[in-house]
Tab-separated table of N, CA, C and O in Angstrom:
chain	number	residue	atom	x	y	z
N	255	UNK	N	-8.011	-4.518	-8.359
N	255	UNK	CA	-7.568	-3.209	-8.772
N	255	UNK	C	-6.087	-3.261	-9.127
N	255	UNK	O	-5.231	-2.957	-8.338
N	256	UNK	N	-5.765	-3.693	-10.306
N	256	UNK	CA	-4.384	-3.814	-10.768
N	256	UNK	C	-4.062	-2.732	-11.786
N	256	UNK	O	-3.667	-3.009	-12.893
N	257	UNK	N	-4.238	-1.469	-11.432
N	257	UNK	CA	-3.922	-0.350	-12.299
N	257	UNK	C	-2.518	0.124	-12.006
N	257	UNK	O	-2.325	1.031	-11.220
N	258	UNK	N	-1.533	-0.489	-12.579
N	258	UNK	CA	-0.157	-0.131	-12.258
N	258	UNK	C	0.275	1.079	-13.079
N	258	UNK	O	0.117	1.103	-14.280
N	259	UNK	N	0.777	2.080	-12.393
N	259	UNK	CA	1.297	3.278	-13.038
N	259	UNK	C	2.760	3.413	-12.641
N	259	UNK	O	3.178	2.887	-11.624
N	260	UNK	N	3.519	4.091	-13.458
N	260	UNK	CA	4.912	4.356	-13.093
N	260	UNK	C	4.946	5.428	-12.020
N	260	UNK	O	4.499	6.540	-12.236
N	261	UNK	N	5.461	5.073	-10.873
N	261	UNK	CA	5.568	5.990	-9.746
N	261	UNK	C	7.005	5.933	-9.258
N	261	UNK	O	7.562	4.848	-9.075
N	262	UNK	N	7.617	7.101	-9.071
N	262	UNK	CA	8.961	7.151	-8.506
N	262	UNK	C	8.828	6.916	-7.008
N	262	UNK	O	8.286	7.740	-6.284
N	263	UNK	N	9.288	5.762	-6.521
N	263	UNK	CA	9.130	5.418	-5.117
N	263	UNK	C	10.193	6.084	-4.249
N	263	UNK	O	11.356	6.153	-4.612
N	264	UNK	N	9.747	6.552	-3.097
N	264	UNK	CA	10.648	7.149	-2.112
N	264	UNK	C	11.072	6.075	-1.114
N	264	UNK	O	10.536	4.954	-1.114
N	265	UNK	N	11.978	6.413	-0.242
N	265	UNK	CA	12.380	5.490	0.817
N	265	UNK	C	11.203	5.130	1.710
N	265	UNK	O	11.048	3.983	2.133
N	266	UNK	N	10.350	6.106	1.990
N	266	UNK	CA	9.164	5.848	2.818
N	266	UNK	C	8.201	4.914	2.081
N	266	UNK	O	7.616	4.022	2.687
N	267	UNK	N	8.042	5.102	0.768
N	267	UNK	CA	7.192	4.207	-0.021
N	267	UNK	C	7.688	2.765	0.092
N	267	UNK	O	6.917	1.838	0.294
N	268	UNK	N	8.999	2.592	-0.024
N	268	UNK	CA	9.577	1.243	0.065
N	268	UNK	C	9.378	0.653	1.457
N	268	UNK	O	9.099	-0.532	1.607
N	269	UNK	N	9.492	1.490	2.494
N	269	UNK	CA	9.258	1.014	3.862
N	269	UNK	C	7.801	0.574	4.033
N	269	UNK	O	7.529	-0.439	4.679
N	270	UNK	N	6.887	1.315	3.454
N	270	UNK	CA	5.470	0.942	3.528
N	270	UNK	C	5.249	-0.380	2.802
N	270	UNK	O	4.556	-1.263	3.321
N	271	UNK	N	5.836	-0.540	1.633
N	271	UNK	CA	5.694	-1.812	0.907
N	271	UNK	C	6.247	-2.976	1.721
N	271	UNK	O	5.645	-4.052	1.765
N	272	UNK	N	7.378	-2.781	2.385
N	272	UNK	CA	7.953	-3.847	3.221
N	272	UNK	C	7.026	-4.182	4.389
N	272	UNK	O	6.853	-5.347	4.736
N	273	UNK	N	6.411	-3.164	4.997
N	273	UNK	CA	5.485	-3.403	6.113
N	273	UNK	C	4.256	-4.167	5.635
N	273	UNK	O	3.787	-5.086	6.313
N	274	UNK	N	3.744	-3.813	4.480
N	274	UNK	CA	2.593	-4.543	3.928
N	274	UNK	C	3.002	-5.982	3.630
N	274	UNK	O	2.270	-6.923	3.950
N	275	UNK	N	4.172	-6.169	3.040
N	275	UNK	CA	4.652	-7.522	2.720
N	275	UNK	C	4.823	-8.366	3.982
N	275	UNK	O	4.611	-9.582	3.954
N	276	UNK	N	5.176	-7.735	5.104
N	276	UNK	CA	5.378	-8.460	6.363
N	276	UNK	C	4.054	-8.871	7.006
N	276	UNK	O	4.054	-9.613	7.986
N	277	UNK	N	2.942	-8.395	6.457
N	277	UNK	CA	1.638	-8.781	6.990
N	277	UNK	C	1.182	-7.921	8.152
N	277	UNK	O	0.295	-8.315	8.896
N	278	UNK	N	1.765	-6.747	8.312
N	278	UNK	CA	1.449	-5.871	9.442
N	278	UNK	C	0.513	-4.733	9.062
N	278	UNK	O	0.435	-3.748	9.773
N	279	UNK	N	-0.182	-4.845	7.939
N	279	UNK	CA	-0.940	-3.701	7.441
N	279	UNK	C	-2.407	-4.035	7.200
N	279	UNK	O	-2.763	-5.160	6.860
N	280	UNK	N	-3.232	-3.004	7.381
N	280	UNK	CA	-4.657	-3.090	7.067
N	280	UNK	C	-5.040	-1.836	6.289
N	280	UNK	O	-4.427	-0.784	6.456
N	281	UNK	N	-6.057	-1.972	5.445
N	281	UNK	CA	-6.604	-0.843	4.714
N	281	UNK	C	-8.042	-0.621	5.148
N	281	UNK	O	-8.794	-1.581	5.298
N	282	UNK	N	-8.411	0.624	5.345
N	282	UNK	CA	-9.814	0.974	5.484
N	282	UNK	C	-10.197	1.493	4.103
N	282	UNK	O	-9.784	2.571	3.688
N	283	UNK	N	-10.965	0.678	3.372
N	283	UNK	CA	-11.181	0.914	1.957
N	283	UNK	C	-12.114	2.086	1.709
N	283	UNK	O	-13.032	2.351	2.466
N	284	UNK	N	-11.854	2.798	0.632
N	284	UNK	CA	-12.670	3.923	0.211
N	284	UNK	C	-12.035	4.573	-1.003
N	284	UNK	O	-11.097	4.026	-1.597
N	285	UNK	N	-12.527	5.750	-1.370
N	285	UNK	CA	-11.968	6.462	-2.520
N	285	UNK	C	-10.480	6.740	-2.299
N	285	UNK	O	-9.684	6.675	-3.232
N	286	UNK	N	-10.111	7.057	-1.086
N	286	UNK	CA	-8.714	7.239	-0.684
N	286	UNK	C	-8.490	6.338	0.518
N	286	UNK	O	-8.715	6.734	1.657
N	287	UNK	N	-8.062	5.085	0.293
N	287	UNK	CA	-7.961	4.131	1.402
N	287	UNK	C	-6.929	4.541	2.446
N	287	UNK	O	-5.842	4.999	2.102
N	288	UNK	N	-7.314	4.410	3.714
N	288	UNK	CA	-6.407	4.707	4.814
N	288	UNK	C	-5.642	3.445	5.189
N	288	UNK	O	-6.197	2.349	5.220
N	289	UNK	N	-4.375	3.602	5.477
N	289	UNK	CA	-3.493	2.482	5.796
N	289	UNK	C	-3.175	2.490	7.282
N	289	UNK	O	-2.889	3.537	7.862
N	290	UNK	N	-3.218	1.299	7.888
N	290	UNK	CA	-2.872	1.111	9.287
N	290	UNK	C	-1.725	0.111	9.361
N	290	UNK	O	-1.771	-0.939	8.721
N	291	UNK	N	-0.695	0.446	10.119
N	291	UNK	CA	0.464	-0.428	10.307
N	291	UNK	C	0.540	-0.802	11.778
N	291	UNK	O	0.567	0.078	12.637
N	292	UNK	N	0.561	-2.082	12.052
N	292	UNK	CA	0.569	-2.569	13.436
N	292	UNK	C	-0.578	-1.969	14.243
N	292	UNK	O	-0.424	-1.618	15.413
N	293	UNK	N	-1.725	-1.772	13.602
N	293	UNK	CA	-2.910	-1.266	14.265
N	293	UNK	C	-2.977	0.241	14.414
N	293	UNK	O	-3.971	0.773	14.891
N	294	UNK	N	-1.931	0.928	14.000
N	294	UNK	CA	-1.893	2.388	14.122
N	294	UNK	C	-1.972	3.028	12.738
N	294	UNK	O	-1.442	2.502	11.770
N	295	UNK	N	-2.571	4.193	12.703
N	295	UNK	CA	-2.717	4.925	11.445
N	295	UNK	C	-1.334	5.272	10.884
N	295	UNK	O	-0.479	5.787	11.597
N	296	UNK	N	-1.112	4.972	9.619
N	296	UNK	CA	0.154	5.303	8.959
N	296	UNK	C	0.344	6.814	8.971
N	296	UNK	O	-0.585	7.574	8.705
N	297	UNK	N	1.551	7.259	9.267
N	297	UNK	CA	1.826	8.694	9.383
N	297	UNK	C	1.846	9.395	8.029
N	297	UNK	O	1.777	10.615	7.973
N	298	UNK	N	1.939	8.646	6.957
N	298	UNK	CA	1.984	9.263	5.624
N	298	UNK	C	0.856	8.708	4.763
N	298	UNK	O	1.066	7.846	3.910
N	299	UNK	N	-0.354	9.206	5.005
N	299	UNK	CA	-1.507	8.731	4.240
N	299	UNK	C	-1.400	9.115	2.770
N	299	UNK	O	-1.888	8.393	1.910
N	300	UNK	N	-0.729	10.214	2.464
N	300	UNK	CA	-0.548	10.597	1.056
N	300	UNK	C	0.230	9.506	0.314
N	300	UNK	O	-0.111	9.148	-0.817
N	301	UNK	N	1.260	8.968	0.952
N	301	UNK	CA	2.030	7.880	0.334
N	301	UNK	C	1.172	6.632	0.201
N	301	UNK	O	1.210	5.959	-0.829
N	302	UNK	N	0.385	6.336	1.217
N	302	UNK	CA	-0.502	5.165	1.156
N	302	UNK	C	-1.508	5.312	0.021
N	302	UNK	O	-1.743	4.358	-0.738
N	303	UNK	N	-2.081	6.490	-0.115
N	303	UNK	CA	-3.039	6.730	-1.204
N	303	UNK	C	-2.360	6.564	-2.558
N	303	UNK	O	-2.910	5.936	-3.466
N	304	UNK	N	-1.155	7.119	-2.691
N	304	UNK	CA	-0.410	7.026	-3.947
N	304	UNK	C	-0.086	5.571	-4.294
N	304	UNK	O	-0.245	5.141	-5.439
N	305	UNK	N	0.320	4.782	-3.297
N	305	UNK	CA	0.647	3.371	-3.545
N	305	UNK	C	-0.596	2.573	-3.932
N	305	UNK	O	-0.528	1.690	-4.792
N	306	UNK	N	-1.725	2.878	-3.310
N	306	UNK	CA	-2.974	2.190	-3.659
N	306	UNK	C	-3.422	2.584	-5.069
N	306	UNK	O	-3.786	1.720	-5.880
N	307	UNK	N	-3.392	3.883	-5.371
N	307	UNK	CA	-3.799	4.347	-6.708
N	307	UNK	C	-2.883	3.787	-7.787
N	307	UNK	O	-3.326	3.486	-8.898
N	308	UNK	N	-1.592	3.663	-7.482
N	308	UNK	CA	-0.629	3.157	-8.463
N	308	UNK	C	-0.737	1.646	-8.646
N	308	UNK	O	-0.150	1.096	-9.570
N	309	UNK	N	-1.474	0.981	-7.761
N	309	UNK	CA	-1.666	-0.459	-7.912
N	309	UNK	C	-0.620	-1.314	-7.233
N	309	UNK	O	-0.431	-2.468	-7.605
N	310	UNK	N	0.066	-0.780	-6.229
N	310	UNK	CA	1.075	-1.549	-5.501
N	310	UNK	C	0.518	-2.236	-4.254
N	310	UNK	O	1.037	-3.264	-3.843
N	311	UNK	N	-0.498	-1.652	-3.624
N	311	UNK	CA	-1.146	-2.278	-2.470
N	311	UNK	C	-2.648	-2.300	-2.695
N	311	UNK	O	-3.187	-1.470	-3.424
N	312	UNK	N	-3.301	-3.274	-2.085
N	312	UNK	CA	-4.743	-3.459	-2.260
N	312	UNK	C	-5.290	-4.218	-1.060
N	312	UNK	O	-4.531	-4.816	-0.290
N	313	UNK	N	-6.614	-4.233	-0.902
N	313	UNK	CA	-7.192	-5.060	0.162
N	313	UNK	C	-6.977	-6.538	-0.169
N	313	UNK	O	-7.019	-6.928	-1.336
N	314	UNK	N	-6.744	-7.346	0.852
N	314	UNK	CA	-6.502	-8.776	0.645
N	314	UNK	C	-7.787	-9.545	0.358
N	314	UNK	O	-7.730	-10.674	-0.106
N	315	UNK	N	-8.936	-8.932	0.637
N	315	UNK	CA	-10.224	-9.590	0.413
N	315	UNK	C	-11.204	-8.563	-0.155
N	315	UNK	O	-10.993	-7.359	-0.029
N	316	UNK	N	-12.248	-9.062	-0.748
N	316	UNK	CA	-13.302	-8.181	-1.249
N	316	UNK	C	-13.906	-7.438	-0.064
N	316	UNK	O	-14.167	-8.034	0.981
N	317	UNK	N	-14.090	-6.132	-0.211
N	317	UNK	CA	-14.623	-5.344	0.892
N	317	UNK	C	-15.455	-4.189	0.350
N	317	UNK	O	-15.444	-3.915	-0.849
N	318	UNK	N	-16.134	-3.523	1.247
N	318	UNK	CA	-16.928	-2.359	0.883
N	318	UNK	C	-16.282	-1.109	1.468
N	318	UNK	O	-15.433	-1.201	2.367
N	319	UNK	N	-16.704	0.035	0.985
N	319	UNK	CA	-16.163	1.302	1.478
N	319	UNK	C	-16.368	1.401	2.988
N	319	UNK	O	-17.425	1.063	3.510
N	320	UNK	N	-15.336	1.822	3.688
N	320	UNK	CA	-15.381	1.978	5.141
N	320	UNK	C	-14.997	0.733	5.906
N	320	UNK	O	-14.783	0.789	7.114
N	321	UNK	N	-14.883	-0.396	5.222
N	321	UNK	CA	-14.522	-1.647	5.894
N	321	UNK	C	-13.002	-1.726	6.016
N	321	UNK	O	-12.263	-1.387	5.100
N	322	UNK	N	-12.525	-2.191	7.164
N	322	UNK	CA	-11.085	-2.339	7.422
N	322	UNK	C	-10.708	-3.800	7.253
N	322	UNK	O	-11.238	-4.680	7.935
N	323	UNK	N	-9.783	-4.062	6.320
N	323	UNK	CA	-9.356	-5.427	6.011
N	323	UNK	C	-7.835	-5.472	5.885
N	323	UNK	O	-7.184	-4.432	5.762
N	324	UNK	N	-7.292	-6.663	5.887
N	324	UNK	CA	-5.851	-6.831	5.696
N	324	UNK	C	-5.440	-6.250	4.346
N	324	UNK	O	-6.185	-6.319	3.370
N	325	UNK	N	-4.247	-5.672	4.323
N	325	UNK	CA	-3.686	-5.137	3.082
N	325	UNK	C	-2.681	-6.141	2.535
N	325	UNK	O	-2.066	-6.896	3.291
N	326	UNK	N	-2.522	-6.139	1.230
N	326	UNK	CA	-1.530	-7.017	0.613
N	326	UNK	C	-0.860	-6.293	-0.542
N	326	UNK	O	-1.365	-5.283	-1.041
N	327	UNK	N	0.281	-6.808	-0.932
N	327	UNK	CA	0.947	-6.300	-2.126
N	327	UNK	C	0.284	-6.915	-3.340
N	327	UNK	O	-0.069	-8.095	-3.335
N	328	UNK	N	0.125	-6.147	-4.380
N	328	UNK	CA	-0.352	-6.684	-5.650
N	328	UNK	C	0.843	-7.325	-6.353
N	328	UNK	O	1.980	-7.256	-5.864
N	329	UNK	N	0.593	-7.908	-7.506
N	329	UNK	CA	1.696	-8.480	-8.288
N	329	UNK	C	2.727	-7.402	-8.601
N	329	UNK	O	3.938	-7.639	-8.523
N	330	UNK	N	2.258	-6.203	-8.934
N	330	UNK	CA	3.176	-5.094	-9.219
N	330	UNK	C	3.963	-4.699	-7.976
N	330	UNK	O	5.162	-4.398	-8.065
N	331	UNK	N	3.310	-4.690	-6.819
N	331	UNK	CA	3.995	-4.369	-5.575
N	331	UNK	C	5.052	-5.397	-5.235
N	331	UNK	O	6.163	-5.056	-4.814
N	332	UNK	N	4.732	-6.671	-5.443
N	332	UNK	CA	5.699	-7.740	-5.192
N	332	UNK	C	6.880	-7.614	-6.145
N	332	UNK	O	8.036	-7.785	-5.748
N	333	UNK	N	6.578	-7.316	-7.402
N	333	UNK	CA	7.652	-7.156	-8.380
N	333	UNK	C	8.547	-5.972	-8.016
N	333	UNK	O	9.760	-6.076	-8.031
N	334	UNK	N	7.930	-4.862	-7.640
N	334	UNK	CA	8.709	-3.680	-7.262
N	334	UNK	C	9.561	-3.967	-6.028
N	334	UNK	O	10.718	-3.592	-5.976
N	335	UNK	N	9.004	-4.639	-5.056
N	335	UNK	CA	9.772	-4.964	-3.864
N	335	UNK	C	10.888	-5.945	-4.185
N	335	UNK	O	11.992	-5.807	-3.659
N	336	UNK	N	10.652	-6.871	-5.081
N	336	UNK	CA	11.688	-7.799	-5.511
N	336	UNK	C	12.820	-7.092	-6.230
N	336	UNK	O	14.000	-7.379	-6.007
N	337	UNK	N	12.473	-6.135	-7.073
N	337	UNK	CA	13.473	-5.342	-7.775
N	337	UNK	C	14.295	-4.545	-6.769
N	337	UNK	O	15.509	-4.471	-6.854
N	338	UNK	N	13.624	-3.983	-5.759
N	338	UNK	CA	14.316	-3.202	-4.740
N	338	UNK	C	15.229	-4.078	-3.900
N	338	UNK	O	16.321	-3.667	-3.537
N	339	UNK	N	14.790	-5.288	-3.598
N	339	UNK	CA	15.597	-6.185	-2.773
N	339	UNK	C	16.845	-6.639	-3.526
N	339	UNK	O	17.887	-6.872	-2.936
N	340	UNK	N	16.723	-6.781	-4.851
N	340	UNK	CA	17.852	-7.241	-5.657
N	340	UNK	C	18.859	-6.123	-5.918
N	340	UNK	O	20.003	-6.392	-6.231
N	341	UNK	N	18.434	-4.864	-5.777
N	341	UNK	CA	19.321	-3.739	-6.081
N	341	UNK	C	20.342	-3.499	-4.999
N	341	UNK	O	20.264	-3.901	-3.901
């Protein structure tokens, strides 16, 4: 799912991307995937949904709806985080 859209990222969005990049995130996949950080439900599911829809985060493995799997940054997410780190 590499549907990258232009999204104005907030500070919280960037923090979520950093947490996913650190390997501390899981997605429960579905129409609106739920994000878990360090085993706990992310407090801003709207941001998680927006990042998934924009193509910045995705499941690390093929999964079915309702399955909880590791989350990863997509190529667009890695690029965005790299741009943010360089700024």
